[in-house]
Structures are given as structure tokens and as C-alpha cells.
């Protein structure tokens, strides 16, 4: 990415409402010459799915909206951690990925439980 374009993109990202930014096409996010790598392709697919899943309408209830948007965000972390488990070589990276999966799965369950108890 050209260094001249980066400040303009950052300014645009700051000025866009969250939902508009989430609906943008992020398929080029993070791509580089390494995009032919199987791990890069898997990371990009997980990122794209997370961004699509986070593009849900807001309800006006901050408690509900927070959880509803965090669930796909956490699922994206799980999906990315699974890519790391499959492709990473460093044992510390794999250990961190396993911890992230366990933590995020627990938090998703807690958020879903809260949402079920607070349905309107």
C-alpha cells in the first residue's frame, strides 16, 4: 500500500460509522506477496467471515448490541487461532492459540446465555 494512501484510509476509517466500516469489503485486508501461502489464505478467509458476521444491525440497546457484535468478533478470534494451530511452528504460538480458543468459547457461551435471558 502506498504510504500516501494510508493516511487517507485511516482518516476515512475514523470518520465512518462503525456499521459502514464493517460493511466495507476487507478482502484485500492484510494481503501481500505472501497471499499464496495456505496460512495467509486461511487467515484472510477467517477475517472476511468475521467482518461479514459482524455486519448486523444495531438495536439501540447497548447491552444487546455489545454482545451481539462481540460474538462474531470472538468467533473470528477462534477461527484465526485454529489457523495458527494448523500452520504455526512455534510451540508458544500454538499454546496461545489454544488458550484463545478456550477463553473465547467460554465468553461466547456467557454472552449467548445473557442474550437468551434478556430477550425482549
Tab-separated table of N, CA and C in Angstrom, residues 25-26 32 52 59 70 96:
chain	number	residue	atom	x	y	z
A	25	UNK	N	-15.682	-3.819	1.961
A	25	UNK	CA	-15.001	-5.023	1.508
A	25	UNK	C	-13.585	-5.030	2.061
A	26	UNK	N	-13.319	-5.968	2.933
A	26	UNK	CA	-11.995	-6.092	3.537
A	26	UNK	C	-11.216	-7.251	2.932
A	32	UNK	N	-0.595	-9.484	0.863
A	32	UNK	CA	0.751	-9.103	0.455
A	32	UNK	C	1.241	-10.144	-0.531
A	52	UNK	N	-18.014	-10.042	7.820
A	52	UNK	CA	-19.384	-10.218	7.320
A	52	UNK	C	-20.339	-10.507	8.475
A	59	UNK	N	-29.511	-2.396	17.560
A	59	UNK	CA	-30.867	-2.360	18.103
A	59	UNK	C	-31.144	-1.097	18.901
A	70	UNK	N	-19.917	-8.690	19.633
A	70	UNK	CA	-18.729	-9.355	20.166
A	70	UNK	C	-18.709	-10.850	19.876
A	96	UNK	N	-0.693	-20.295	22.908
A	96	UNK	CA	-1.516	-19.092	22.956
A	96	UNK	C	-2.812	-19.307	22.171
